[in-house]
Amino acid sequence: MAETQTKTIVVTRFDPDRDEAPRQQRYEVPVEPDWKILDALNYIKDEVDPTLSHRWSCRMAVCGSCGMNVNGEPKLTCKDPVTGYGDVIEVAPLANFPVIRDLVTEMEGFMERLQKVKPFILRAKELAVEAGPTRQSPAELDDYRQFSMCINCMLCYAACPVVANEPDFLGPAAIALGHRYNLDTRDQGQGERNEIFRDDGGIFSCSFANECSRVCPKHVDPAGAIQQAKLRNVIDWVTGLVRRREEGVR
Amino acid sequence: MSHARPRVDAMKSARPGPTRTAPPRPPDGFPGARASAVGAVPPGREKLRSYLAFGFGGFFLMSVSLLVLRAVWALGNGEAAWSRVQASLQNPIYVIFHALAFVWLSWFVLRLFRLFPATQPRRIGPLRRPPDAVLVGGLSAAFVGVTLALAAILSGALG
């Protein structure tokens, strides 16, 4: 049986009431071989330093709360084993997000971006209840299912160089979510969403670094969603031009 | 330990909350970011470097495009102009430039082909998207074929 091993966890700390800027603090932690990074942080919180603040909930890579930068890589800490690292592990808050305290980042900017893409079914006319359920085939579900697996962990935002450069960029998760609804056969809001997509900070800000898809713990592939959205928007734009011209001729 | 890092303006809320926040940091490996506590080059830095180098490679694309435009212009201005363009392409600087451009183009297409399958919807018209290996293999084979055909034409082996 593998033995307990002592590792140094370097944690970024920030107290908004006392600290001018974030600083780093080292903790020696006796880690068990089956621990995840989150277990090490919880050990620090419970046994060493109760002032440490970090966000977590489900411990099973479903809630998306415990995203942090581990050795510079955005990771879900409840899914990331300590055995994958050396003797020193650096844990920092997610990059590209303002930090509220220690490892806790502010999510408000992210929520605003999610709302912008109208992440719900939009209908030109609501269906009457008497009409019964709107049916969807397994193949139609399969078209968007991958993009509906996002758990809003924000790792993609922490990895994206465009997010760092363009404050108005909608970002990977929001665009993937909007694209998910655009692919849904029950939805009729593609026109509205595509206008938002084509606006400043929309899909054409993405330069396809692919970092978002690389770090996504649920294999949503937001970079793929953005490129697909680009293609659909270009086709829509061109067909719109042709249609307008034809109407002009008539 | 100080944690001075370049600031970015990302992901700020339009309505700032009551709590004072520390500014966002750029992703590790961003130009100007400090070295990690775990080593000089944190994981992921190489990927961002290659991404930035990939973006810079647009320089080659633009330069080659200008050279093509110059060749087209020469074609429309008589045989003497065309001969001058051909003679100038014998210059070692042009030869080195084109060798570098070819290396970059190969890197560009290989990266693009690797990412290409994800950019395609699950259904293309009535058909399901082919397996990734088929798409990447087909595109790579087409690139190699076109490159060899162009090399044969330019060297005089064909035509």
XYZ file of C-alpha atoms in Angstrom, chain B residues 138-152:
15
model
C -8.164 13.088 -46.073
C -7.102 16.689 -45.559
C -3.479 15.696 -44.918
C -3.404 13.508 -48.030
C -4.868 16.376 -50.076
C -2.222 18.780 -48.709
C 0.632 16.392 -49.517
C -0.819 15.709 -52.979
C -1.237 19.387 -53.850
C 2.251 20.215 -52.516
C 3.863 17.456 -54.588
C 1.897 18.469 -57.702
C 2.917 22.119 -57.292
C 6.552 21.135 -56.722
C 6.464 19.004 -59.869
